[in-house]
Amino acid sequence: MTLSGVHVPLITPFDSTGAVAYGVLRDLAHDMLAAGASGLVALGTTAEPAALDDAERAGVLDTLTAVCHRRGVPLLVGANTAAELRALAGHPAVTGALCLVPPFVRPGEDGVVAHFAALAAASPVPLVVYHVPHRTGQDLSAGALRRVAALAGVAGVKYAPVAVDADAVDLLADPPPGFAVLAATDTLLSPMLALGAPGAILASAHIATAQFVTLADDWRAGRSERTRPLGHRLARLSAALFAEPNPAVIKGVLHAQGRIPTAAVRLPLLPAAPASIDAALRCLP
């Protein structure tokens, strides 16, 4: 599996009764792909998967599987246990699984490597490791990520550091062969692309999708003069979209644009404040 370009981790839209709006989800998926997104992510953290029941998760997966199969694009699916991974075998359009570094328990680097070795052995599809240390509490050095990259069945990492630090530079300056380092801290997209990231998994790309795609394409093509100003504008947009817990502001903006029926999120999240939504709308390029 080759991973590059902008991949959108889709929200789960809800209708006025609180039910999942599957038709709206399908239309959003087509919109993202028509705007140039290279692929989609189902049931990532932006989708509020913990707030969905089993039937809803299955419905989301079926909806996005159908879209990606029809359009011939990659679909990653959030899956964090061996059982969840094995269940993906019945979905031939699924090209990979997005697997979070174990949160809260902080097992150490050796434990993380052993964990992903076990998951990769159980999975019918390649893994993309989701490394977001400010949420999981587990930092991984570039050396540890290289050990993960060497595991059979691991295709890349959704890399979301809080800053472009020495480990990020180390990993992007000399990435392991066949291992995609995908940018995932939305406000740091430009510097990560400038360092060599082949693409990104970006919740912000729900909004101004085509501009995020242009940014990634321009960095890969070396068109830095027009890329930098666009990167600055999109970083401001991303900061505004993450002013409250994700995906509350993104849903607020999509609703304001008439693209989803409500801005509703499920507990423990709360809807974004109108001021936050207005601030994000003012940042649209």
Short mmCIF file of N, CA, C and O in Angstrom, two decimals, residues 203-284:
data_model
loop_
_atom_site.label_atom_id
_atom_site.label_comp_id
_atom_site.label_asym_id
_atom_site.label_seq_id
_atom_site.Cartn_x
_atom_site.Cartn_y
_atom_site.Cartn_z
N ALA A 203 -8.08 16.39 9.54
CA ALA A 203 -9.48 16.72 9.79
C ALA A 203 -9.84 18.08 9.20
O ALA A 203 -10.95 18.28 8.71
N SER A 204 -8.89 19.02 9.22
CA SER A 204 -9.16 20.35 8.67
C SER A 204 -9.55 20.31 7.20
O SER A 204 -10.21 21.24 6.71
N ALA A 205 -9.16 19.27 6.50
CA ALA A 205 -9.43 19.18 5.07
C ALA A 205 -10.90 18.89 4.75
O ALA A 205 -11.27 18.82 3.59
N HIS A 206 -11.76 18.75 5.79
CA HIS A 206 -13.20 18.80 5.53
C HIS A 206 -13.57 20.16 4.91
O HIS A 206 -14.53 20.26 4.15
N ILE A 207 -12.83 21.16 5.32
CA ILE A 207 -13.09 22.54 4.90
C ILE A 207 -11.98 22.93 3.92
O ILE A 207 -10.81 22.63 4.16
N ALA A 208 -12.32 23.61 2.85
CA ALA A 208 -11.31 24.04 1.87
C ALA A 208 -10.46 22.87 1.40
O ALA A 208 -9.23 22.96 1.29
N THR A 209 -11.11 21.76 1.11
CA THR A 209 -10.40 20.53 0.73
C THR A 209 -9.44 20.77 -0.42
O THR A 209 -8.27 20.35 -0.38
N ALA A 210 -9.91 21.43 -1.46
CA ALA A 210 -9.08 21.63 -2.66
C ALA A 210 -7.83 22.43 -2.35
O ALA A 210 -6.76 22.19 -2.93
N GLN A 211 -7.93 23.38 -1.41
CA GLN A 211 -6.75 24.18 -1.07
C GLN A 211 -5.72 23.35 -0.32
O GLN A 211 -4.51 23.50 -0.54
N PHE A 212 -6.17 22.47 0.56
CA PHE A 212 -5.22 21.58 1.24
C PHE A 212 -4.56 20.64 0.24
O PHE A 212 -3.35 20.36 0.35
N VAL A 213 -5.31 20.16 -0.72
CA VAL A 213 -4.73 19.31 -1.75
C VAL A 213 -3.70 20.09 -2.56
O VAL A 213 -2.60 19.59 -2.85
N THR A 214 -4.03 21.32 -2.92
CA THR A 214 -3.08 22.17 -3.66
C THR A 214 -1.80 22.38 -2.87
O THR A 214 -0.69 22.32 -3.42
N LEU A 215 -1.95 22.62 -1.57
CA LEU A 215 -0.77 22.83 -0.72
C LEU A 215 0.15 21.61 -0.76
O LEU A 215 1.37 21.73 -0.95
N ALA A 216 -0.44 20.42 -0.59
CA ALA A 216 0.37 19.20 -0.60
C ALA A 216 1.01 18.98 -1.97
O ALA A 216 2.20 18.64 -2.07
N ASP A 217 0.24 19.21 -3.03
CA ASP A 217 0.77 19.03 -4.38
C ASP A 217 1.90 20.01 -4.67
O ASP A 217 2.93 19.65 -5.28
N ASP A 218 1.73 21.26 -4.25
CA ASP A 218 2.75 22.27 -4.52
C ASP A 218 4.05 21.99 -3.78
O ASP A 218 5.15 22.18 -4.33
N TRP A 219 3.96 21.53 -2.54
CA TRP A 219 5.20 21.20 -1.82
C TRP A 219 5.93 20.05 -2.51
O TRP A 219 7.15 20.09 -2.67
N ARG A 220 5.19 19.06 -2.95
CA ARG A 220 5.83 17.92 -3.62
C ARG A 220 6.46 18.35 -4.94
O ARG A 220 7.48 17.80 -5.36
N ALA A 221 5.86 19.34 -5.60
CA ALA A 221 6.37 19.80 -6.89
C ALA A 221 7.42 20.89 -6.75
O ALA A 221 7.98 21.34 -7.76
N GLY A 222 7.70 21.34 -5.53
CA GLY A 222 8.73 22.35 -5.31
C GLY A 222 8.29 23.77 -5.63
O GLY A 222 9.13 24.65 -5.81
N ARG A 223 6.96 24.01 -5.66
CA ARG A 223 6.47 25.36 -5.95
C ARG A 223 6.32 26.14 -4.65
O ARG A 223 5.23 26.51 -4.23
N SER A 224 7.44 26.45 -4.02
CA SER A 224 7.40 27.01 -2.66
C SER A 224 6.95 28.46 -2.62
O SER A 224 6.40 28.91 -1.60
N GLU A 225 7.17 29.22 -3.69
CA GLU A 225 6.82 30.64 -3.62
C GLU A 225 5.33 30.85 -3.40
O GLU A 225 4.92 31.69 -2.62
N ARG A 226 4.48 30.09 -4.11
CA ARG A 226 3.05 30.26 -3.89
C ARG A 226 2.57 29.36 -2.75
O ARG A 226 1.48 29.58 -2.20
N THR A 227 3.37 28.37 -2.39
CA THR A 227 2.96 27.43 -1.35
C THR A 227 2.99 28.07 0.03
O THR A 227 2.08 27.85 0.83
N ARG A 228 4.00 28.86 0.31
CA ARG A 228 4.13 29.42 1.66
C ARG A 228 2.94 30.28 2.05
O ARG A 228 2.38 30.10 3.15
N PRO A 229 2.51 31.24 1.22
CA PRO A 229 1.34 32.04 1.62
C PRO A 229 0.08 31.20 1.83
O PRO A 229 -0.68 31.45 2.77
N LEU A 230 -0.14 30.22 0.97
CA LEU A 230 -1.29 29.34 1.15
C LEU A 230 -1.16 28.55 2.45
O LEU A 230 -2.14 28.40 3.19
N GLY A 231 0.04 28.07 2.74
CA GLY A 231 0.26 27.34 3.99
C GLY A 231 -0.04 28.19 5.21
O GLY A 231 -0.62 27.70 6.19
N HIS A 232 0.35 29.47 5.16
CA HIS A 232 0.05 30.36 6.29
C HIS A 232 -1.45 30.51 6.47
O HIS A 232 -1.96 30.46 7.61
N ARG A 233 -2.18 30.70 5.37
CA ARG A 233 -3.63 30.89 5.48
C ARG A 233 -4.31 29.63 6.02
O ARG A 233 -5.20 29.70 6.87
N LEU A 234 -3.87 28.47 5.53
CA LEU A 234 -4.50 27.23 5.98
C LEU A 234 -4.12 26.88 7.42
O LEU A 234 -4.92 26.27 8.14
N ALA A 235 -2.94 27.27 7.85
CA ALA A 235 -2.57 27.05 9.26
C ALA A 235 -3.48 27.87 10.18
O ALA A 235 -3.89 27.39 11.25
N ARG A 236 -3.80 29.10 9.77
CA ARG A 236 -4.72 29.91 10.58
C ARG A 236 -6.11 29.26 10.60
O ARG A 236 -6.78 29.25 11.65
N LEU A 237 -6.55 28.73 9.45
CA LEU A 237 -7.83 28.05 9.42
C LEU A 237 -7.81 26.83 10.34
O LEU A 237 -8.75 26.61 11.12
N SER A 238 -6.75 26.03 10.28
CA SER A 238 -6.66 24.85 11.13
C SER A 238 -6.68 25.22 12.61
O SER A 238 -7.34 24.55 13.42
N ALA A 239 -5.97 26.27 12.97
CA ALA A 239 -5.97 26.70 14.37
C ALA A 239 -7.38 27.06 14.82
O ALA A 239 -7.81 26.73 15.94
N ALA A 240 -8.13 27.72 13.95
CA ALA A 240 -9.50 28.09 14.29
C ALA A 240 -10.40 26.86 14.38
O ALA A 240 -11.28 26.78 15.25
N LEU A 241 -10.19 25.89 13.50
CA LEU A 241 -11.01 24.68 13.52
C LEU A 241 -10.75 23.81 14.73
O LEU A 241 -11.61 23.01 15.13
N PHE A 242 -9.57 23.96 15.34
CA PHE A 242 -9.23 23.19 16.54
C PHE A 242 -9.28 24.04 17.80
O PHE A 242 -8.71 23.67 18.83
N ALA A 243 -9.99 25.16 17.75
CA ALA A 243 -10.11 26.03 18.94
C ALA A 243 -10.92 25.35 20.04
O ALA A 243 -10.80 25.71 21.21
N GLU A 244 -11.76 24.39 19.68
CA GLU A 244 -12.51 23.59 20.64
C GLU A 244 -12.28 22.12 20.29
O GLU A 244 -11.78 21.81 19.20
N PRO A 245 -12.64 21.21 21.20
CA PRO A 245 -12.36 19.79 20.92
C PRO A 245 -12.93 19.35 19.57
O PRO A 245 -14.10 19.58 19.25
N ASN A 246 -12.09 18.70 18.80
CA ASN A 246 -12.45 18.20 17.47
C ASN A 246 -13.49 17.08 17.59
O ASN A 246 -13.36 16.23 18.47
N PRO A 247 -14.53 17.06 16.73
CA PRO A 247 -14.75 17.87 15.53
C PRO A 247 -15.82 18.95 15.69
O PRO A 247 -16.52 19.28 14.72
N ALA A 248 -15.97 19.52 16.88
CA ALA A 248 -17.09 20.42 17.13
C ALA A 248 -17.11 21.62 16.19
O ALA A 248 -18.15 21.97 15.62
N VAL A 249 -15.94 22.27 16.01
CA VAL A 249 -15.92 23.47 15.16
C VAL A 249 -16.08 23.07 13.69
O VAL A 249 -16.78 23.74 12.92
N ILE A 250 -15.44 21.99 13.30
CA ILE A 250 -15.59 21.52 11.91
C ILE A 250 -17.06 21.26 11.59
O ILE A 250 -17.57 21.68 10.55
N LYS A 251 -17.76 20.60 12.50
CA LYS A 251 -19.18 20.36 12.27
C LYS A 251 -19.96 21.66 12.23
O LYS A 251 -20.90 21.83 11.43
N GLY A 252 -19.59 22.61 13.08
CA GLY A 252 -20.27 23.91 13.07
C GLY A 252 -20.11 24.62 11.75
O GLY A 252 -21.05 25.21 11.21
N VAL A 253 -18.91 24.57 11.18
CA VAL A 253 -18.65 25.21 9.89
C VAL A 253 -19.39 24.48 8.77
O VAL A 253 -20.03 25.11 7.92
N LEU A 254 -19.34 23.16 8.76
CA LEU A 254 -20.05 22.40 7.73
C LEU A 254 -21.56 22.69 7.79
O LEU A 254 -22.23 22.80 6.75
N HIS A 255 -22.10 22.80 9.00
CA HIS A 255 -23.52 23.11 9.13
C HIS A 255 -23.82 24.52 8.63
O HIS A 255 -24.81 24.75 7.91
N ALA A 256 -22.95 25.48 8.98
CA ALA A 256 -23.14 26.85 8.51
C ALA A 256 -23.09 26.93 6.99
O ALA A 256 -23.75 27.79 6.38
N GLN A 257 -22.33 26.03 6.37
CA GLN A 257 -22.24 25.99 4.91
C GLN A 257 -23.39 25.21 4.27
O GLN A 257 -23.46 25.12 3.04
N GLY A 258 -24.27 24.64 5.09
CA GLY A 258 -25.39 23.87 4.57
C GLY A 258 -25.02 22.49 4.10
O GLY A 258 -25.78 21.86 3.35
N ARG A 259 -23.90 21.96 4.56
CA ARG A 259 -23.42 20.67 4.05
C ARG A 259 -23.80 19.50 4.95
O ARG A 259 -23.72 18.35 4.52
N ILE A 260 -24.17 19.75 6.20
CA ILE A 260 -24.68 18.71 7.10
C ILE A 260 -25.92 19.26 7.79
O ILE A 260 -26.05 20.47 7.97
N PRO A 261 -26.86 18.39 8.18
CA PRO A 261 -28.15 18.87 8.69
C PRO A 261 -28.10 19.51 10.06
O PRO A 261 -28.94 20.35 10.39
N THR A 262 -27.15 19.10 10.91
CA THR A 262 -26.98 19.70 12.23
C THR A 262 -25.49 19.78 12.54
O THR A 262 -24.68 19.10 11.90
N ALA A 263 -25.18 20.57 13.55
CA ALA A 263 -23.79 20.63 14.03
C ALA A 263 -23.59 19.74 15.25
O ALA A 263 -22.59 19.86 15.96
N ALA A 264 -24.52 18.83 15.48
CA ALA A 264 -24.53 18.05 16.71
C ALA A 264 -23.32 17.15 16.84
O ALA A 264 -22.84 16.56 15.87
N VAL A 265 -22.83 17.06 18.07
CA VAL A 265 -21.84 16.07 18.48
C VAL A 265 -22.45 15.30 19.63
O VAL A 265 -23.48 15.68 20.18
N ARG A 266 -21.84 14.20 20.00
CA ARG A 266 -22.34 13.40 21.11
C ARG A 266 -21.42 13.54 22.31
O ARG A 266 -20.21 13.72 22.17
N LEU A 267 -22.02 13.43 23.49
CA LEU A 267 -21.24 13.48 24.72
C LEU A 267 -20.15 12.41 24.69
O LEU A 267 -20.34 11.34 24.11
N PRO A 268 -18.98 12.73 25.25
CA PRO A 268 -18.69 13.86 26.12
C PRO A 268 -18.38 15.18 25.42
O PRO A 268 -18.05 16.16 26.09
N LEU A 269 -18.47 15.24 24.10
CA LEU A 269 -18.25 16.51 23.40
C LEU A 269 -19.49 17.38 23.52
O LEU A 269 -20.62 16.89 23.68
N LEU A 270 -19.27 18.68 23.38
CA LEU A 270 -20.34 19.66 23.34
C LEU A 270 -20.25 20.44 22.04
O LEU A 270 -19.16 20.58 21.47
N PRO A 271 -21.37 20.98 21.55
CA PRO A 271 -21.31 21.78 20.32
C PRO A 271 -20.40 22.99 20.49
O PRO A 271 -20.25 23.54 21.60
N ALA A 272 -19.78 23.40 19.41
CA ALA A 272 -18.90 24.56 19.44
C ALA A 272 -19.69 25.84 19.68
O ALA A 272 -20.84 25.97 19.25
N ALA A 273 -19.06 26.79 20.33
CA ALA A 273 -19.67 28.09 20.55
C ALA A 273 -19.82 28.83 19.22
O ALA A 273 -18.95 28.70 18.35
N PRO A 274 -20.89 29.61 19.06
CA PRO A 274 -21.04 30.37 17.81
C PRO A 274 -19.83 31.24 17.49
O PRO A 274 -19.46 31.38 16.31
N ALA A 275 -19.19 31.80 18.50
CA ALA A 275 -18.02 32.66 18.24
C ALA A 275 -16.89 31.86 17.61
O ALA A 275 -16.16 32.38 16.75
N SER A 276 -16.72 30.61 18.03
CA SER A 276 -15.66 29.78 17.45
C SER A 276 -15.96 29.44 15.98
O SER A 276 -15.06 29.43 15.15
N ILE A 277 -17.22 29.17 15.70
CA ILE A 277 -17.62 28.87 14.33
C ILE A 277 -17.42 30.11 13.45
O ILE A 277 -16.87 30.02 12.35
N ASP A 278 -17.84 31.25 13.95
CA ASP A 278 -17.68 32.48 13.18
C ASP A 278 -16.21 32.78 12.92
O ASP A 278 -15.83 33.21 11.82
N ALA A 279 -15.37 32.56 13.91
CA ALA A 279 -13.93 32.81 13.75
C ALA A 279 -13.35 31.90 12.66
O ALA A 279 -12.52 32.33 11.84
N ALA A 280 -13.77 30.65 12.63
CA ALA A 280 -13.29 29.74 11.59
C ALA A 280 -13.80 30.15 10.21
O ALA A 280 -13.05 30.11 9.22
N LEU A 281 -15.05 30.56 10.13
CA LEU A 281 -15.60 31.00 8.84
C LEU A 281 -14.84 32.21 8.30
O LEU A 281 -14.61 32.33 7.09
N ARG A 282 -14.39 33.07 9.19
CA ARG A 282 -13.63 34.25 8.75
C ARG A 282 -12.25 33.87 8.22
O ARG A 282 -11.61 34.66 7.51
N CYS A 283 -11.78 32.67 8.56
CA CYS A 283 -10.45 32.21 8.10
C CYS A 283 -10.50 31.47 6.77
O CYS A 283 -9.44 31.09 6.25
N LEU A 284 -11.67 31.27 6.22
CA LEU A 284 -11.75 30.52 4.98
C LEU A 284 -10.98 31.24 3.89
O LEU A 284 -11.11 32.45 3.70
#
